[in-house]
Coordinates of N, CA and C in Angstrom, one line a residue:
X190 N -226.1 -152.9 -165.1 CA -227.0 -151.8 -164.1 C -228.2 -151.5 -165.2
X191 N -229.1 -151.2 -165.1 CA -230.1 -150.6 -166.2 C -230.2 -149.3 -165.2
X192 N -230.6 -148.5 -166.0 CA -231.4 -147.1 -165.3 C -232.7 -147.5 -164.9
X193 N -233.6 -148.4 -165.1 CA -235.0 -149.2 -164.4 C -234.4 -149.3 -162.8
X194 N -233.3 -150.1 -162.7 CA -232.8 -150.6 -161.7 C -233.6 -149.9 -159.8
X195 N -233.6 -150.5 -159.4 CA -233.9 -149.7 -158.0 C -233.4 -149.5 -157.1
X196 N -233.0 -148.9 -156.3 CA -231.8 -149.5 -154.8 C -232.9 -150.3 -153.9
X197 N -231.8 -151.3 -153.6 CA -232.2 -152.8 -153.1 C -233.0 -153.4 -154.0
X198 N -232.7 -153.3 -155.0 CA -233.2 -154.5 -156.1 C -232.4 -155.7 -156.2
X199 N -232.7 -156.6 -156.5 CA -232.4 -157.9 -156.8 C -231.0 -157.9 -158.1
X200 N -231.2 -157.4 -158.8 CA -230.2 -157.1 -159.8 C -229.2 -156.3 -159.0
X201 N -229.4 -155.1 -158.3 CA -228.3 -154.6 -157.6 C -227.5 -155.5 -156.7
X202 N -228.0 -156.4 -156.2 CA -227.7 -157.0 -155.5 C -227.0 -158.0 -155.8
X203 N -227.1 -159.2 -156.5 CA -226.2 -159.9 -157.5 C -224.9 -159.0 -157.7
X204 N -224.8 -157.6 -158.1 CA -223.9 -156.8 -158.9 C -223.0 -156.7 -157.4
X205 N -223.8 -156.5 -156.6 CA -222.9 -156.0 -155.5 C -221.9 -157.4 -155.1
X206 N -222.6 -158.2 -154.9 CA -221.8 -159.7 -155.0 C -220.9 -160.1 -155.6
X207 N -221.2 -159.7 -157.0 CA -220.0 -160.5 -157.7 C -219.2 -159.2 -157.7
X208 N -219.5 -158.1 -157.6 CA -217.9 -157.1 -156.8 C -216.8 -157.8 -156.1
X209 N -217.5 -158.4 -154.7 CA -217.1 -158.8 -153.7 C -216.3 -159.9 -153.9
X210 N -216.5 -161.0 -154.3 CA -216.2 -161.9 -155.1 C -215.0 -161.5 -155.9
X211 N -215.5 -160.7 -156.4 CA -213.5 -160.6 -156.9 C -212.7 -159.8 -156.5
X212 N -212.9 -158.9 -155.5 CA -212.3 -158.2 -154.9 C -211.5 -158.7 -153.8
X213 N -212.2 -160.1 -153.2 CA -212.1 -160.5 -152.4 C -210.4 -161.6 -152.6
X214 N -210.7 -161.7 -154.2 CA -209.3 -163.0 -154.7 C -208.0 -162.1 -155.0
X215 N -208.3 -160.9 -154.6 CA -206.8 -160.0 -154.9 C -206.3 -159.7 -153.5
X216 N -205.0 -159.3 -153.6 CA -204.6 -158.9 -152.4 C -204.5 -158.0 -152.7
X217 N -204.5 -157.0 -150.5 CA -204.3 -156.0 -150.0 C -203.7 -155.3 -150.8
X218 N -204.1 -153.8 -151.1 CA -203.3 -152.6 -151.8 C -202.5 -152.0 -150.9
X219 N -200.8 -152.2 -151.4 CA -199.8 -151.9 -150.6 C -200.2 -149.9 -149.9
X220 N -199.5 -149.9 -149.0 CA -199.9 -148.2 -148.7 C -198.2 -148.1 -149.4
X221 N -198.8 -146.6 -150.1 CA -197.9 -146.3 -150.9 C -197.0 -144.5 -149.8
X222 N -198.4 -144.5 -149.4 CA -197.8 -142.8 -148.9 C -195.7 -143.1 -147.9
X223 N -195.6 -144.2 -147.3 CA -194.5 -143.9 -146.7 C -193.0 -143.7 -147.8
X224 N -193.7 -145.0 -148.5 CA -192.5 -144.8 -149.7 C -192.4 -143.5 -150.2
X225 N -193.3 -142.9 -151.1 CA -193.4 -141.4 -151.5 C -192.8 -140.3 -150.8
X226 N -193.5 -140.4 -149.1 CA -192.4 -139.4 -148.4 C -191.1 -139.7 -148.4
X227 N -190.8 -140.7 -148.1 CA -189.3 -141.0 -148.4 C -188.2 -140.2 -149.4
X228 N -189.2 -140.7 -150.8 CA -188.6 -140.4 -152.1 C -188.5 -139.0 -152.2
X229 N -189.8 -138.3 -151.6 CA -189.7 -136.8 -151.9 C -188.4 -136.1 -150.8
X230 N -188.3 -136.5 -149.4 CA -187.3 -136.3 -148.9 C -185.6 -136.2 -149.2
X231 N -185.6 -137.1 -150.1 CA -184.6 -137.7 -150.6 C -184.1 -136.6 -152.0
X232 N -185.6 -136.6 -152.9 CA -185.2 -135.4 -153.8 C -184.8 -134.3 -153.2
X233 N -185.0 -133.8 -151.8 CA -184.6 -132.4 -151.5 C -183.6 -132.4 -151.3
X234 N -183.2 -133.4 -150.2 CA -182.0 -133.1 -149.6 C -180.8 -133.5 -151.4
X235 N -180.9 -133.9 -152.5 CA -179.9 -134.2 -153.6 C -180.4 -132.5 -154.0
X236 N -181.3 -131.5 -154.4 CA -181.4 -130.9 -154.7 C -180.8 -129.6 -153.8
X237 N -181.1 -129.5 -152.9 CA -180.5 -129.0 -151.9 C -178.8 -129.0 -151.7
X238 N -178.1 -130.2 -151.4 CA -176.8 -130.7 -151.8 C -176.4 -130.6 -152.8
X239 N -176.4 -130.3 -154.6 CA -176.6 -130.2 -155.6 C -176.0 -128.7 -155.4
X240 N -177.3 -127.7 -155.3 CA -177.3 -126.3 -154.5 C -176.2 -125.9 -153.9
X241 N -175.7 -126.4 -153.2 CA -174.7 -125.9 -152.5 C -173.8 -126.3 -152.8
X242 N -172.7 -127.6 -153.6 CA -171.5 -128.0 -154.1 C -171.9 -126.7 -155.6
X243 N -172.8 -126.1 -155.2 CA -172.7 -125.6 -157.2 C -172.2 -124.0 -156.4
X244 N -172.8 -123.4 -155.6 CA -172.1 -122.7 -154.6 C -170.7 -122.5 -154.4
X245 N -170.7 -123.6 -154.1 CA -168.8 -123.8 -153.2 C -168.0 -124.1 -154.9
X246 N -168.2 -124.2 -155.9 CA -167.3 -125.1 -156.8 C -166.8 -123.6 -157.6
X247 N -168.4 -122.9 -157.5 CA -168.1 -121.3 -158.8 C -167.6 -120.3 -157.8
X248 N -167.6 -120.1 -156.3 CA -167.1 -119.1 -155.2 C -165.8 -120.1 -155.9
X249 N -165.2 -121.1 -155.5 CA -164.4 -121.4 -155.5 C -163.5 -120.9 -156.9
X250 N -164.0 -121.1 -158.2 CA -163.6 -121.0 -159.2 C -163.5 -119.5 -159.5
X251 N -164.1 -118.9 -158.6 CA -163.9 -117.5 -159.4 C -162.7 -116.6 -158.7
X252 N -162.5 -117.4 -157.5 CA -161.6 -117.3 -156.2 C -160.2 -117.3 -157.2
X253 N -160.2 -118.5 -157.3 CA -159.1 -118.7 -157.8 C -158.1 -118.3 -158.7
X254 N -159.7 -118.0 -159.6 CA -159.2 -117.5 -161.2 C -158.5 -116.3 -160.9
X255 N -159.6 -115.2 -159.9 CA -159.0 -114.5 -159.5 C -157.6 -113.9 -159.4
X256 N -157.7 -115.0 -157.6 CA -155.9 -115.3 -157.8 C -154.7 -115.2 -158.2
X257 N -155.4 -116.3 -159.6 CA -154.0 -116.6 -160.7 C -154.2 -115.6 -161.6
X258 N -155.7 -114.9 -161.9 CA -155.4 -114.4 -163.1 C -154.7 -112.4 -163.0
X259 N -155.7 -112.5 -161.5 CA -155.2 -110.8 -160.8 C -154.2 -110.1 -162.1
X260 N -153.2 -110.6 -161.3 CA -151.9 -109.7 -161.4 C -151.7 -110.5 -162.7
X261 N -151.6 -111.1 -163.8 CA -151.6 -110.6 -164.9 C -152.1 -109.9 -165.6
X262 N -154.0 -109.7 -165.0 CA -154.4 -108.7 -165.8 C -154.4 -107.5 -165.4
X263 N -153.7 -107.1 -164.5 CA -153.4 -105.7 -164.1 C -152.4 -105.1 -164.7
X264 N -151.5 -105.8 -165.0 CA -149.7 -105.6 -166.0 C -149.6 -105.6 -166.6
X265 N -148.9 -104.3 -167.3 CA -148.9 -105.1 -169.0 C -147.5 -105.1 -169.5
X266 N -147.4 -105.6 -170.8 CA -146.2 -106.1 -170.6 C -144.9 -105.4 -170.3
X267 N -143.8 -106.0 -170.1 CA -142.9 -104.6 -169.3 C -142.7 -103.6 -168.7
X268 N -143.4 -103.8 -167.7 CA -143.8 -102.8 -166.7 C -143.7 -103.6 -165.0
X269 N -143.0 -102.8 -164.4 CA -143.1 -103.5 -162.6 C -144.8 -102.7 -162.4
X270 N -145.3 -103.9 -161.1 CA -146.8 -102.8 -160.5 C -146.1 -101.5 -159.9
X271 N -146.7 -100.7 -159.7 CA -146.6 -99.5 -159.4 C -146.2 -99.1 -158.0
X272 N -145.7 -98.6 -157.3 CA -146.0 -98.0 -155.5 C -146.8 -97.3 -155.2
X273 N -147.2 -96.7 -154.2 CA -147.9 -96.4 -153.8 C -147.6 -95.0 -153.5
X274 N -148.0 -94.0 -154.1 CA -147.6 -92.6 -154.1 C -147.5 -92.1 -153.1
X275 N -146.8 -90.9 -152.1 CA -146.4 -90.9 -150.7 C -147.2 -89.6 -150.6
X276 N -148.2 -89.8 -149.7 CA -148.5 -88.8 -149.8 C -148.6 -87.9 -147.5
X277 N -149.6 -87.3 -147.4 CA -149.7 -86.1 -146.2 C -150.0 -87.8 -145.0
X278 N -149.2 -87.0 -144.3 CA -149.8 -87.7 -142.9 C -151.0 -88.0 -142.3
X279 N -151.2 -88.8 -142.0 CA -153.0 -88.4 -141.6 C -152.9 -88.5 -140.3
X280 N -151.7 -89.1 -139.3 CA -152.0 -89.0 -138.2 C -150.9 -87.5 -137.5
X281 N -151.6 -87.5 -136.4 CA -150.9 -86.6 -135.9 C -149.5 -86.8 -135.0
X282 N -148.7 -85.9 -134.8 CA -147.1 -85.9 -134.5 C -147.3 -86.1 -133.1
X283 N -147.5 -86.8 -132.4 CA -147.1 -87.0 -130.9 C -146.3 -85.9 -130.1
X284 N -146.8 -85.1 -129.0 CA -145.5 -84.0 -128.7 C -145.5 -84.8 -127.1
X285 N -144.2 -84.2 -127.1 CA -143.4 -84.5 -125.9 C -144.3 -84.8 -124.4
X286 N -144.0 -84.7 -123.3 CA -144.2 -84.9 -122.2 C -144.0 -83.9 -121.9
X287 N -145.0 -83.2 -121.0 CA -144.7 -81.9 -120.6 C -143.8 -81.9 -119.1
X288 N -142.9 -81.5 -118.7 CA -143.1 -81.2 -117.6 C -143.8 -80.2 -116.3
X289 N -144.6 -79.8 -117.3 CA -145.7 -78.4 -116.3 C -147.0 -79.0 -116.3
X290 N -147.4 -79.6 -114.8 CA -148.5 -79.7 -114.7 C -150.2 -79.5 -114.9
X291 N -149.8 -78.2 -115.5 CA -150.9 -77.4 -115.0 C -151.0 -76.7 -117.2
X292 N -150.1 -77.1 -117.7 CA -150.3 -77.4 -118.8 C -151.4 -77.8 -120.0
X293 N -152.0 -77.5 -120.8 CA -153.2 -78.8 -121.4 C -152.1 -80.1 -121.9
X294 N -153.7 -81.3 -121.9 CA -152.7 -82.4 -121.8 C -152.1 -82.9 -123.9
X295 N -153.1 -82.0 -125.0 CA -152.3 -81.8 -125.9 C -151.2 -80.8 -126.1
X296 N -150.4 -80.9 -125.1 CA -149.3 -80.5 -125.1 C -148.8 -78.5 -126.4
X297 N -150.0 -78.2 -126.4 CA -150.0 -77.2 -127.3 C -149.6 -75.9 -126.5
X298 N -148.8 -74.8 -126.8 CA -149.1 -73.7 -125.3 C -150.1 -72.7 -125.1
X299 N -150.0 -71.9 -124.1 CA -151.5 -71.6 -124.2 C -150.9 -70.0 -124.8
X300 N -152.1 -69.3 -125.1 CA -151.5 -68.0 -125.4 C -151.4 -67.4 -124.5
X301 N -150.7 -65.9 -125.2 CA -150.4 -65.1 -124.3 C -151.5 -64.5 -123.7
X302 N -151.7 -63.6 -122.5 CA -152.8 -62.5 -122.0 C -152.7 -61.7 -122.9
X303 N -151.6 -61.0 -123.3 CA -151.5 -59.5 -123.6 C -152.0 -59.4 -125.2
X304 N -151.7 -60.8 -125.7 CA -152.2 -61.0 -127.3 C -152.9 -61.3 -127.9
X305 N -153.9 -61.2 -128.6 CA -155.0 -61.2 -128.6 C -155.1 -62.6 -130.1
X306 N -155.4 -63.6 -130.1 CA -154.7 -64.3 -131.1 C -155.1 -64.1 -132.6
X307 N -154.0 -65.0 -133.3 CA -154.0 -65.0 -134.8 C -154.4 -65.4 -135.4
X308 N -154.6 -64.9 -136.4 CA -155.6 -66.1 -137.7 C -154.6 -66.4 -138.5
X309 N -154.9 -67.9 -138.7 CA -153.8 -68.6 -139.7 C -153.7 -69.2 -140.6
X310 N -153.2 -69.0 -141.6 CA -153.9 -69.6 -143.3 C -153.9 -71.0 -142.8
X311 N -154.8 -71.6 -144.0 CA -154.8 -72.9 -143.6 C -153.9 -73.9 -144.1
X312 N -153.5 -75.0 -143.5 CA -152.3 -75.4 -143.6 C -152.9 -76.5 -145.4
X313 N -151.9 -76.4 -145.1 CA -151.7 -76.8 -147.1 C -151.3 -78.0 -147.2
X314 N -151.7 -79.4 -148.1 CA -151.7 -80.4 -148.0 C -150.5 -81.5 -147.9
X315 N -149.4 -80.6 -148.5 CA -148.2 -81.2 -148.5 C -147.2 -81.3 -147.1
X316 N -148.2 -80.0 -146.3 CA -147.0 -80.4 -145.3 C -147.2 -80.8 -144.3
X317 N -146.8 -81.5 -143.1 CA -147.3 -82.7 -141.9 C -148.7 -82.1 -141.3
X318 N -149.0 -81.1 -141.9 CA -150.4 -80.9 -140.4 C -151.6 -81.3 -141.4
X319 N -152.2 -82.3 -140.1 CA -153.4 -82.6 -140.0 C -153.8 -82.2 -141.7
X320 N -155.3 -83.0 -141.7 CA -156.1 -82.5 -143.2 C -157.0 -81.5 -142.6
X321 N -157.3 -81.7 -141.9 CA -158.4 -80.4 -141.5 C -157.7 -80.5 -139.7
X322 N -158.4 -79.0 -139.6 CA -158.1 -78.6 -138.4 C -159.1 -77.2 -137.9
X323 N -159.9 -76.5 -136.7 CA -160.9 -76.7 -136.7 C -160.6 -75.1 -137.4
X324 N -161.8 -74.4 -138.2 CA -161.7 -72.8 -138.5 C -161.4 -71.9 -137.0
X325 N -160.1 -70.8 -137.2 CA -160.0 -70.1 -136.0 C -161.4 -68.9 -135.4
X326 N -161.6 -68.9 -134.5 CA -162.7 -68.1 -134.0 C -162.3 -67.0 -134.2
X327 N -163.6 -65.6 -134.0 CA -163.0 -64.5 -134.4 C -162.4 -64.2 -132.9
X328 N -161.9 -63.0 -133.2 CA -161.0 -62.2 -132.0 C -162.0 -61.7 -130.6
X329 N -161.9 -62.2 -129.5 CA -162.5 -61.7 -128.8 C -162.5 -60.5 -127.9
X330 N -163.2 -59.9 -127.5 CA -164.4 -58.8 -126.9 C -163.5 -58.8 -125.1
X331 N -163.5 -59.7 -124.8 CA -163.5 -59.7 -123.3 C -162.0 -59.2 -122.7
X332 N -161.8 -58.5 -121.7 CA -160.3 -58.1 -121.6 C -159.4 -58.9 -121.7
X333 N -158.2 -58.7 -121.7 CA -157.5 -60.2 -121.2 C -157.1 -60.5 -120.3
X334 N -157.3 -60.2 -119.0 CA -157.5 -60.5 -118.4 C -158.4 -61.5 -117.7
X335 N -159.7 -61.2 -118.6 CA -161.0 -62.0 -118.0 C -160.9 -63.3 -118.9
X336 N -159.8 -63.5 -120.1 CA -159.6 -64.8 -120.6 C -158.9 -66.1 -119.1
X337 N -158.8 -67.1 -119.6 CA -158.7 -68.5 -119.0 C -158.1 -69.4 -120.2
X338 N -157.4 -70.4 -119.6 CA -156.1 -70.9 -120.7 C -157.2 -71.3 -120.9
X339 N -156.9 -71.7 -122.3 CA -158.3 -73.3 -123.1 C -156.7 -74.2 -124.1
X340 N -157.6 -74.9 -124.5 CA -156.5 -76.3 -124.9 C -156.3 -75.9 -126.7
X341 N -156.8 -75.3 -127.3 CA -156.5 -74.3 -128.7 C -156.3 -72.8 -128.2
X342 N -155.5 -72.8 -128.9 CA -155.3 -71.0 -129.3 C -156.2 -70.3 -130.1
X343 N -156.9 -69.6 -129.8 CA -158.9 -69.2 -130.7 C -159.5 -69.8 -130.4
X344 N -159.5 -71.1 -129.5 CA -161.1 -71.4 -129.3 C -161.5 -71.2 -128.3
X345 N -162.9 -70.4 -127.8 CA -163.6 -70.6 -126.6 C -164.1 -71.4 -125.5
X346 N -164.7 -71.0 -124.9 CA -164.9 -72.4 -123.8 C -166.6 -71.9 -123.8

């Protein structure tokens, strides 16, 4: 086709007719979209499966390696594993039940109304006392008759 030919000219009609006759002899083109979609899904499934399998193998190898080699790496030749050092007890001893129903549930004695509470030094870590106890409160200025029984000596209501 030359640039001088115009739309609807006889040369254009001859050219279009030749293209139609050539294309009519060819079979129809296959639709490639379903095959491409299927192949893409297969690739995605394969890549996800390989990622999951690789993660499983890596975690299993690390776990087995630590389980088998861990004790060997921690010990030096000729030594036994060390026992944990004895330490102070973290739990408080349970007091014996009291026959007096008016005594506090904690089982601690009620301070005598005539004597003010005394400050005690903090317990040492080597004793069987708990690791923490509330600090003693300052002496009360209220008369002994106005004081009420409290569960802890030195604590105020």
